[in-house]
Structure formats: C-alpha cells, structure tokens
Short mmCIF file of C-alpha atoms and ligand atoms in Angstrom, two decimals:
data_model
loop_
_atom_site.label_atom_id
_atom_site.label_comp_id
_atom_site.label_asym_id
_atom_site.label_seq_id
_atom_site.Cartn_x
_atom_site.Cartn_y
_atom_site.Cartn_z
CA MET N 15 -119.05 -32.99 12.16
CA PRO N 16 -117.67 -31.82 8.80
CA LYS N 17 -114.04 -32.63 8.09
CA LYS N 18 -111.72 -29.64 8.18
CA ILE N 19 -109.44 -29.36 5.18
CA ILE N 20 -106.75 -27.01 3.95
CA LEU N 21 -106.66 -26.96 0.15
CA ASP N 22 -103.31 -26.24 -1.51
CA VAL N 23 -103.92 -25.44 -5.18
CA ASP N 24 -102.50 -24.16 -8.50
CA PRO N 25 -105.69 -23.26 -10.41
CA GLY N 26 -106.07 -24.70 -13.04
CA HIS N 27 -109.59 -25.68 -14.18
CA ASP N 28 -109.77 -28.88 -12.15
CA ASP N 29 -108.34 -27.11 -9.06
CA ALA N 30 -111.15 -24.58 -9.45
CA ILE N 31 -113.72 -27.39 -9.42
CA ALA N 32 -111.99 -28.88 -6.36
CA ILE N 33 -112.43 -25.53 -4.57
CA LEU N 34 -116.08 -25.47 -5.62
CA LEU N 35 -116.66 -29.01 -4.33
CA ALA N 36 -114.92 -28.27 -1.02
CA LYS N 37 -117.03 -25.15 -0.51
CA GLY N 38 -120.30 -26.70 -1.65
CA ASN N 39 -120.21 -30.06 0.13
CA PRO N 40 -121.72 -30.33 3.62
CA GLU N 41 -119.22 -32.99 4.78
CA ILE N 42 -116.32 -30.58 4.31
CA GLU N 43 -115.33 -27.46 6.17
CA LEU N 44 -112.95 -25.53 3.96
CA ALA N 45 -110.68 -23.88 6.55
CA ALA N 46 -108.14 -22.19 4.28
CA ILE N 47 -106.74 -22.20 0.76
CA THR N 48 -103.09 -21.82 -0.18
CA SER N 49 -101.61 -21.34 -3.64
CA VAL N 50 -98.49 -22.69 -5.29
CA ALA N 51 -96.81 -22.29 -8.67
CA GLY N 52 -97.69 -25.16 -10.99
CA ASN N 53 -100.13 -24.90 -13.84
CA GLN N 54 -98.99 -21.30 -14.07
CA ILE N 55 -96.59 -18.95 -12.28
CA LEU N 56 -97.45 -18.12 -8.67
CA SER N 57 -98.89 -14.65 -9.29
CA LYS N 58 -101.41 -16.17 -11.73
CA THR N 59 -102.37 -19.22 -9.64
CA THR N 60 -102.82 -16.94 -6.62
CA TYR N 61 -105.01 -14.50 -8.53
CA ASN N 62 -107.03 -17.42 -9.87
CA THR N 63 -107.43 -18.83 -6.36
CA LEU N 64 -108.82 -15.51 -5.12
CA ARG N 65 -111.18 -15.20 -8.08
CA VAL N 66 -112.52 -18.75 -7.74
CA ALA N 67 -112.93 -18.34 -3.96
CA THR N 68 -114.91 -15.17 -4.66
CA LEU N 69 -117.04 -16.93 -7.26
CA VAL N 70 -118.04 -19.76 -4.92
CA GLY N 71 -118.47 -17.57 -1.84
CA ALA N 72 -115.40 -18.74 0.11
CA THR N 73 -114.78 -15.15 1.17
CA ASP N 74 -114.42 -15.55 4.94
CA ILE N 75 -111.40 -17.88 5.12
CA PRO N 76 -107.67 -17.15 4.95
CA ILE N 77 -106.08 -17.49 1.52
CA ALA N 78 -102.29 -17.31 1.35
CA ALA N 79 -99.73 -17.46 -1.44
CA GLY N 80 -96.89 -19.94 -1.20
CA ALA N 81 -93.87 -21.09 -3.13
CA GLU N 82 -92.87 -19.45 -6.38
CA PHE N 83 -90.33 -22.13 -7.32
CA PRO N 84 -89.58 -25.80 -6.62
CA LEU N 85 -87.33 -26.71 -3.67
CA VAL N 86 -84.31 -27.93 -5.60
CA ARG N 87 -84.67 -28.01 -9.36
CA ASP N 88 -85.57 -25.34 -11.85
CA GLN N 89 -89.19 -24.80 -12.69
CA ILE N 90 -90.46 -26.75 -15.67
CA THR N 91 -91.49 -24.10 -18.14
CA ASP N 92 -92.19 -26.10 -21.27
CA ALA N 93 -95.42 -25.95 -23.22
CA ASP N 94 -97.14 -28.51 -21.03
CA SER N 95 -96.89 -26.55 -17.84
CA ILE N 96 -96.21 -22.87 -17.28
CA ALA N 97 -97.97 -20.84 -19.98
CA GLY N 98 -99.28 -24.21 -20.88
CA SER N 99 -101.54 -25.67 -23.41
CA VAL N 100 -104.07 -27.20 -21.06
CA HIS N 101 -105.02 -24.34 -18.73
CA GLY N 102 -104.08 -21.40 -20.97
CA GLU N 103 -102.09 -18.19 -20.51
CA SER N 104 -103.94 -17.13 -17.36
CA GLY N 105 -103.82 -20.63 -15.87
CA LEU N 106 -107.63 -20.56 -15.91
CA ASP N 107 -108.66 -19.45 -19.37
CA GLY N 108 -112.31 -19.36 -20.41
CA PRO N 109 -115.15 -17.45 -18.74
CA VAL N 110 -114.79 -14.02 -17.16
CA LEU N 111 -114.49 -14.37 -13.37
CA PRO N 112 -115.28 -11.89 -10.58
CA GLU N 113 -112.40 -9.80 -9.26
CA PRO N 114 -111.23 -10.88 -5.78
CA ALA N 115 -113.54 -9.72 -3.00
CA MET N 116 -110.92 -10.37 -0.31
CA GLU N 117 -107.32 -9.58 0.57
CA LEU N 118 -104.58 -12.15 0.49
CA ASP N 119 -103.46 -13.31 3.95
CA PRO N 120 -100.00 -11.76 4.55
CA ARG N 121 -98.48 -15.06 5.72
CA HIS N 122 -96.62 -17.49 3.51
CA ALA N 123 -98.77 -20.52 2.68
CA ALA N 124 -96.45 -22.79 4.68
CA GLN N 125 -96.83 -20.54 7.74
CA LEU N 126 -100.62 -20.44 7.43
CA ILE N 127 -100.71 -24.24 7.27
CA ILE N 128 -98.48 -24.48 10.36
CA ASP N 129 -100.48 -21.90 12.32
CA LEU N 130 -103.80 -23.66 11.68
CA VAL N 131 -102.53 -27.19 12.28
CA MET N 132 -100.62 -26.29 15.46
CA ALA N 133 -103.54 -24.29 16.89
CA GLY N 134 -105.95 -27.16 16.19
CA GLU N 135 -106.41 -30.45 18.00
CA PRO N 136 -104.30 -33.40 16.84
CA GLY N 137 -106.12 -34.97 13.90
CA GLU N 138 -108.28 -31.93 13.24
CA TYR N 139 -107.00 -31.00 9.78
CA THR N 140 -106.61 -32.92 6.55
CA LEU N 141 -104.26 -31.43 3.96
CA VAL N 142 -105.50 -31.64 0.38
CA PRO N 143 -102.79 -30.59 -2.08
CA THR N 144 -103.76 -30.51 -5.76
CA GLY N 145 -100.61 -28.93 -7.19
CA PRO N 146 -96.85 -29.41 -6.77
CA LEU N 147 -95.98 -30.28 -3.15
CA THR N 148 -93.58 -27.40 -2.46
CA ASN N 149 -95.70 -25.67 0.21
CA ILE N 150 -96.39 -28.90 2.07
CA ALA N 151 -92.70 -29.85 2.13
CA LEU N 152 -91.75 -26.34 3.33
CA ALA N 153 -94.35 -26.47 6.10
CA MET N 154 -93.07 -29.90 7.21
CA ARG N 155 -89.49 -28.67 7.38
CA LEU N 156 -90.37 -25.42 9.17
CA GLN N 157 -92.50 -27.21 11.76
CA PRO N 158 -91.95 -30.98 11.78
CA GLU N 159 -94.65 -31.42 14.43
CA ILE N 160 -97.36 -30.89 11.83
CA VAL N 161 -96.60 -34.41 10.58
CA THR N 162 -98.07 -35.98 13.70
CA ARG N 163 -100.87 -33.43 14.09
CA VAL N 164 -102.32 -33.60 10.59
CA LYS N 165 -105.03 -36.24 10.21
CA GLU N 166 -103.81 -37.26 6.76
CA VAL N 167 -102.67 -35.92 3.42
CA VAL N 168 -105.00 -36.64 0.53
CA LEU N 169 -103.33 -35.39 -2.62
CA MET N 170 -103.91 -35.33 -6.34
CA GLY N 171 -100.68 -36.42 -7.96
CA GLY N 172 -98.73 -39.38 -9.20
CA ALA N 173 -99.80 -42.58 -10.87
CA TYR N 174 -98.98 -46.24 -10.36
CA THR N 175 -99.30 -47.09 -14.05
CA GLN N 176 -98.37 -44.19 -16.33
CA GLY N 177 -97.52 -40.53 -16.05
CA ASN N 178 -98.89 -37.65 -18.11
CA VAL N 179 -95.73 -35.58 -18.66
CA THR N 180 -93.31 -38.45 -19.10
CA PRO N 181 -94.24 -42.14 -19.26
CA ALA N 182 -93.10 -42.36 -15.62
CA ALA N 183 -94.17 -39.08 -14.07
CA GLU N 184 -97.34 -37.13 -13.42
CA PHE N 185 -97.22 -33.34 -13.59
CA ASN N 186 -97.67 -32.38 -9.91
CA ILE N 187 -94.95 -34.79 -8.80
CA LEU N 188 -92.52 -34.00 -11.61
CA ALA N 189 -92.94 -30.26 -11.02
CA ASP N 190 -91.28 -30.65 -7.60
CA ALA N 191 -90.14 -34.25 -7.19
CA GLU N 192 -87.89 -33.54 -4.18
CA ALA N 193 -90.80 -31.94 -2.32
CA ALA N 194 -93.03 -34.88 -3.28
CA ALA N 195 -90.44 -37.36 -2.02
CA ALA N 196 -90.29 -35.58 1.33
CA VAL N 197 -94.08 -35.61 1.63
CA PHE N 198 -94.52 -39.28 0.67
CA ASN N 199 -91.65 -40.40 2.91
CA ALA N 200 -92.80 -38.50 6.01
CA ASP N 201 -94.44 -40.32 8.88
CA TRP N 202 -98.03 -39.41 8.05
CA GLN N 203 -100.50 -41.18 5.84
CA VAL N 204 -100.54 -39.97 2.25
CA THR N 205 -103.42 -41.02 0.03
CA MET N 206 -102.27 -40.70 -3.56
CA VAL N 207 -105.23 -39.86 -5.77
CA GLY N 208 -103.31 -40.31 -9.00
CA LEU N 209 -104.05 -40.50 -12.69
CA ASP N 210 -105.16 -44.14 -12.47
CA LEU N 211 -108.12 -42.85 -10.46
CA THR N 212 -108.64 -39.39 -11.92
CA HIS N 213 -108.80 -40.58 -15.52
CA GLN N 214 -112.05 -42.29 -14.49
CA ALA N 215 -113.53 -38.89 -13.51
CA VAL N 216 -114.27 -37.66 -17.01
CA ALA N 217 -116.90 -35.09 -17.92
CA THR N 218 -118.87 -37.05 -20.51
CA PRO N 219 -121.53 -35.45 -22.74
CA GLU N 220 -124.26 -36.77 -20.39
CA ILE N 221 -122.55 -35.11 -17.42
CA ARG N 222 -122.08 -31.87 -19.34
CA GLU N 223 -125.81 -31.87 -20.09
CA ARG N 224 -126.66 -32.32 -16.39
CA ILE N 225 -124.39 -29.39 -15.50
CA ARG N 226 -125.95 -27.14 -18.14
CA ALA N 227 -129.43 -28.04 -16.86
CA ILE N 228 -128.60 -26.47 -13.47
CA ASP N 229 -128.75 -23.17 -15.37
CA THR N 230 -127.15 -20.74 -12.91
CA ASP N 231 -124.29 -18.26 -13.34
CA ILE N 232 -121.92 -20.71 -11.67
CA SER N 233 -123.05 -23.75 -13.65
CA ARG N 234 -122.39 -21.73 -16.81
CA VAL N 235 -118.88 -20.89 -15.59
CA VAL N 236 -118.20 -24.59 -14.88
CA ASP N 237 -119.56 -25.47 -18.32
CA GLU N 238 -117.19 -22.99 -19.98
CA TRP N 239 -114.25 -24.24 -17.93
CA LEU N 240 -115.01 -27.74 -19.15
CA ASP N 241 -115.23 -26.43 -22.73
CA PHE N 242 -111.77 -24.89 -22.50
CA PHE N 243 -110.11 -27.67 -20.54
CA GLY N 244 -111.89 -30.34 -22.59
CA ALA N 245 -110.87 -28.90 -25.96
CA ASN N 246 -107.24 -28.73 -24.92
CA TYR N 247 -107.31 -32.12 -23.32
CA ASP N 248 -108.61 -33.55 -26.54
CA SER N 249 -105.97 -31.92 -28.73
CA VAL N 250 -103.01 -32.45 -26.40
CA TRP N 251 -103.77 -35.78 -24.70
CA LYS N 252 -106.12 -37.41 -27.18
CA MET N 253 -108.66 -37.99 -24.44
CA PRO N 254 -112.15 -37.21 -25.75
CA TYR N 255 -113.47 -35.94 -22.39
CA PRO N 256 -111.53 -34.04 -19.72
CA PRO N 257 -110.73 -35.74 -16.39
CA ILE N 258 -111.49 -33.54 -13.38
CA HIS N 259 -108.36 -34.66 -11.49
CA ASP N 260 -108.27 -32.41 -8.48
CA ALA N 261 -111.90 -32.73 -7.42
CA CYS N 262 -111.20 -36.45 -6.90
CA ALA N 263 -108.92 -35.69 -3.94
CA VAL N 264 -111.70 -33.70 -2.27
CA ALA N 265 -114.16 -36.49 -3.11
CA ARG N 266 -111.88 -38.98 -1.34
CA VAL N 267 -112.06 -36.92 1.84
CA ILE N 268 -115.85 -36.82 1.52
CA SER N 269 -116.21 -40.56 0.96
CA ALA N 270 -113.79 -43.47 0.97
CA ASP N 271 -116.49 -45.44 -0.89
CA ILE N 272 -116.70 -43.01 -3.79
CA VAL N 273 -112.90 -43.01 -4.16
CA LYS N 274 -111.58 -46.42 -3.12
CA ALA N 275 -107.92 -46.82 -2.18
CA GLU N 276 -105.55 -49.64 -1.30
CA LYS N 277 -102.60 -49.74 1.06
CA ALA N 278 -99.18 -49.77 -0.54
CA PHE N 279 -95.60 -48.71 -0.08
CA ILE N 280 -95.29 -45.54 -2.15
CA THR N 281 -92.24 -43.36 -2.66
CA VAL N 282 -90.96 -40.95 -5.30
CA GLU N 283 -88.03 -41.59 -7.64
CA THR N 284 -85.63 -38.64 -7.61
CA ALA N 285 -82.55 -40.22 -9.18
CA GLY N 286 -83.76 -42.12 -12.22
CA LYS N 287 -82.66 -41.05 -15.67
CA TRP N 288 -85.91 -42.12 -17.31
CA THR N 289 -88.10 -42.46 -14.24
CA TYR N 290 -87.46 -39.18 -12.43
CA GLY N 291 -90.67 -38.15 -10.66
CA GLU N 292 -92.28 -41.58 -10.76
CA THR N 293 -94.46 -42.53 -7.79
CA VAL N 294 -93.17 -46.06 -7.26
CA THR N 295 -96.08 -48.05 -5.81
CA ASP N 296 -95.63 -51.48 -4.25
CA PHE N 297 -99.03 -53.08 -3.58
CA LEU N 298 -97.61 -56.55 -3.02
CA GLY N 299 -94.78 -55.93 -0.59
CA ALA N 300 -92.05 -56.78 -3.09
CA TYR N 301 -89.63 -54.42 -1.34
CA GLY N 302 -90.51 -55.87 2.07
CA LEU N 303 -91.23 -52.35 3.34
CA PRO N 304 -94.23 -51.29 5.45
CA PHE N 305 -97.27 -50.08 3.53
CA ASN N 306 -96.87 -46.43 4.49
CA ASN N 307 -99.46 -44.89 2.19
CA LEU N 308 -102.60 -45.49 0.11
CA ALA N 309 -103.19 -45.40 -3.63
CA ALA N 310 -106.63 -44.58 -5.01
CA THR N 311 -107.80 -47.25 -7.43
CA GLU N 312 -111.50 -47.15 -8.18
CA LEU N 313 -114.04 -44.36 -8.66
CA ASP N 314 -117.81 -44.57 -8.22
CA PHE N 315 -118.46 -42.43 -11.31
CA ASP N 316 -122.15 -41.71 -10.68
CA ALA N 317 -121.71 -40.85 -7.03
CA PHE N 318 -118.74 -38.61 -7.86
CA TRP N 319 -120.70 -36.57 -10.36
CA ASP N 320 -123.68 -36.37 -7.98
CA LEU N 321 -121.29 -34.70 -5.50
CA ILE N 322 -120.14 -32.17 -8.09
CA ILE N 323 -123.63 -31.37 -9.30
CA ASP N 324 -124.98 -30.96 -5.75
CA ALA N 325 -122.05 -28.68 -4.92
CA ILE N 326 -122.70 -26.50 -7.99
CA LYS N 327 -126.32 -26.15 -6.85
CA THR N 328 -125.28 -25.33 -3.28
CA VAL N 329 -122.74 -22.63 -4.18
CA SER N 330 -125.19 -21.19 -6.72
CA LYS N 331 -127.64 -20.46 -3.88
CA SER N 332 -125.30 -18.53 -1.61
C1 PIR Z 407 -101.38 -30.65 -15.54
C2 PIR Z 407 -102.61 -30.71 -14.93
C3 PIR Z 407 -103.69 -31.19 -15.68
C4 PIR Z 407 -103.53 -31.62 -16.95
C5 PIR Z 407 -102.29 -31.59 -17.53
N1 PIR Z 407 -102.14 -32.02 -18.78
C6 PIR Z 407 -101.20 -31.08 -16.82
C7 PIR Z 407 -102.72 -30.31 -13.49
C8 PIR Z 407 -104.06 -30.50 -12.82
O1 PIR Z 407 -104.46 -29.30 -12.17
C9 PIR Z 407 -103.85 -31.62 -11.81
O2 PIR Z 407 -103.65 -31.14 -10.50
C10 PIR Z 407 -102.59 -32.32 -12.25
N2 PIR Z 407 -101.79 -31.20 -12.75
C11 PIR Z 407 -102.77 -33.46 -13.23
O3 PIR Z 407 -101.56 -33.91 -13.71
CA1 CA Z 408 -103.80 -28.85 -9.94
#
C-alpha cells in the first residue's frame, strides 16, 4: 500500500523536484498539494505549483493555495528570500514550463488539509511540508483533531548544527518561526529533515550526467533547474553543487533507511536575540524532556539519487 501524503510547498527548484519525486515514486500516493508563501510571494509559488504539477502529470488531485503571510511577524523580504537570489524572480526561474492544466481548488490550503485528514482513517495521511509552516499551523489551530489523526509530519526545515539565513536559523523555520514552534511542539511526531541532512543531497557532476542521459523533456527541465539553482547556490552560498533539500523529506517517507533519523527533543526558539528561529535539538536528554521528535542525520547518497532518477523516468512516460 503506497503511503498517502499531502505536500505543502513554496516552489522553489527543490520543491519542484520534491513534487516530481512524490508523483513518480510507487511507494507514495500524492493525495494533494498546497502552496505557501516562502521562496516567493504566494501568487508566484501557487502558479509554480500548478505548472510543476502539470509538468509531472499530477493533474487529478486537489491543489489549494494557502497563507500569504506568516502568522505573527512580517514577511522576510530581503534578497535571500522573496524576489530572492536562489530561486529567481519567478520563484522557479530557468526553463519554460507548461501553463496550468487544472483549476486551483477553491478551499484554503489549511481547509483542504483538514478535509482530507478528517475524512480519512486515523494514520492515513502524512504531511510533508517543504516551505514555511504557516499552513500547517493554521490547520492545527482550525481543527486540533488533525494532530492525532495525521500519521506524522515529515518536514524539510531547520538544522541542528547551522542555519542558512542566520548562523542559528534555516530559511523555512525563520520565515515563520511562530508557526514552526506550534508545529514542533504539538503532540504529533515531527521528523525534521534539516540542513545537516539535505546538504548531503548534492547534485554532483556525475549525478547531473546521469540525469542528462535520461534524455526526455522532463529530464531536460530538471537539468535546467539544477543549472539555475546550482549557479546561484555557488555564488551565494559557496557550495559547488546544489543540495536538493525538499526532495529529502519525500525520500524519508519512502525509506527510513535512505534518510536515517534519530530521536531527540526538538523545539523552536522564538525569543532569542541571536538565535531566533533556531531548531534547538537535544539528542542527549540534557533538558530532561521527552524525545518528542526525530532529526534526520544520515543520507544514503546513491539510493537517494536512484529514487530521483527513477522518478524522472516514471513521470517522463506518463
Ligand atoms: C531557501 C531555500 C533554499 C535555498 C536557500 N538559500 C533559501 C528553500 C528551499 O526550497 C528549502 O525548502 C529550504 N528553503 C532550504 O532552506
Ligand atoms: Ca521549499
């Protein structure tokens, strides 16, 4: 039985590859996609979501737009995020994409999540957020029962060593730290697939060559995404090859062996002067608090890229 997931995204090149992996992997049933403001403003991330869903053939599932702004604080609009340097003006710069072949679901993303989770069996759905956690926090507050009905939350965000916007904070968490705190502190299991893990998932020249060898329209789009994202990653973050962050969260749902995780107490700092948005991770029980969540630690690089390459082949056929 494939695992049913709801993807909550802010595409974003790596979000786009996460959508592709979710659609193209046989272990996953992609039940719905929701969009949130993050890498770009909501209208752009929503449009990108529809275009990527069209590209990969995810045309028969509900897609709903969610939160335009963070719960409490103002949106971060500096050069590293909105209109940012990494994903470009459109949020998904690079190759030309098909225009959306479907309508947006009229519901708010939070409502769509609630409707699916409450109509399903307990434990039927896994939430996979790969952007700021605003929609997930809103859904939790609107219908607290989803917390016990969701199987687990497997999210891309955070880091237990170092952030990528500040030394303490990763982008998705910093973008809506109050929402992230609510999600991490709720009584469900959160698996944090953070930068410590995702920085292992880099598209090396050997991987790029394997993707080009697939030689389909979609493999060429992925190759151009990696060109754009990779060039900016190199100039902005001084990393020679781009990490495909968001696909790692989907890979964790597919296989706990490919993305290994360890139990920990994890919460989000929302008061620190220097550490605002940090995902404080206690592996050793120093706080004496129960290990409420999991932190991803180790990636099986070869198996991860086999998943991506197989998924590109699969969505290229349909
Ligand atoms: C933000 C992102 C990626 C790179 C930078 N520099 C900033 C986005 C990705 O889509 C991913 O979900 C997360 N935020 C990584 O911080
Ligand atoms: Ca993202």
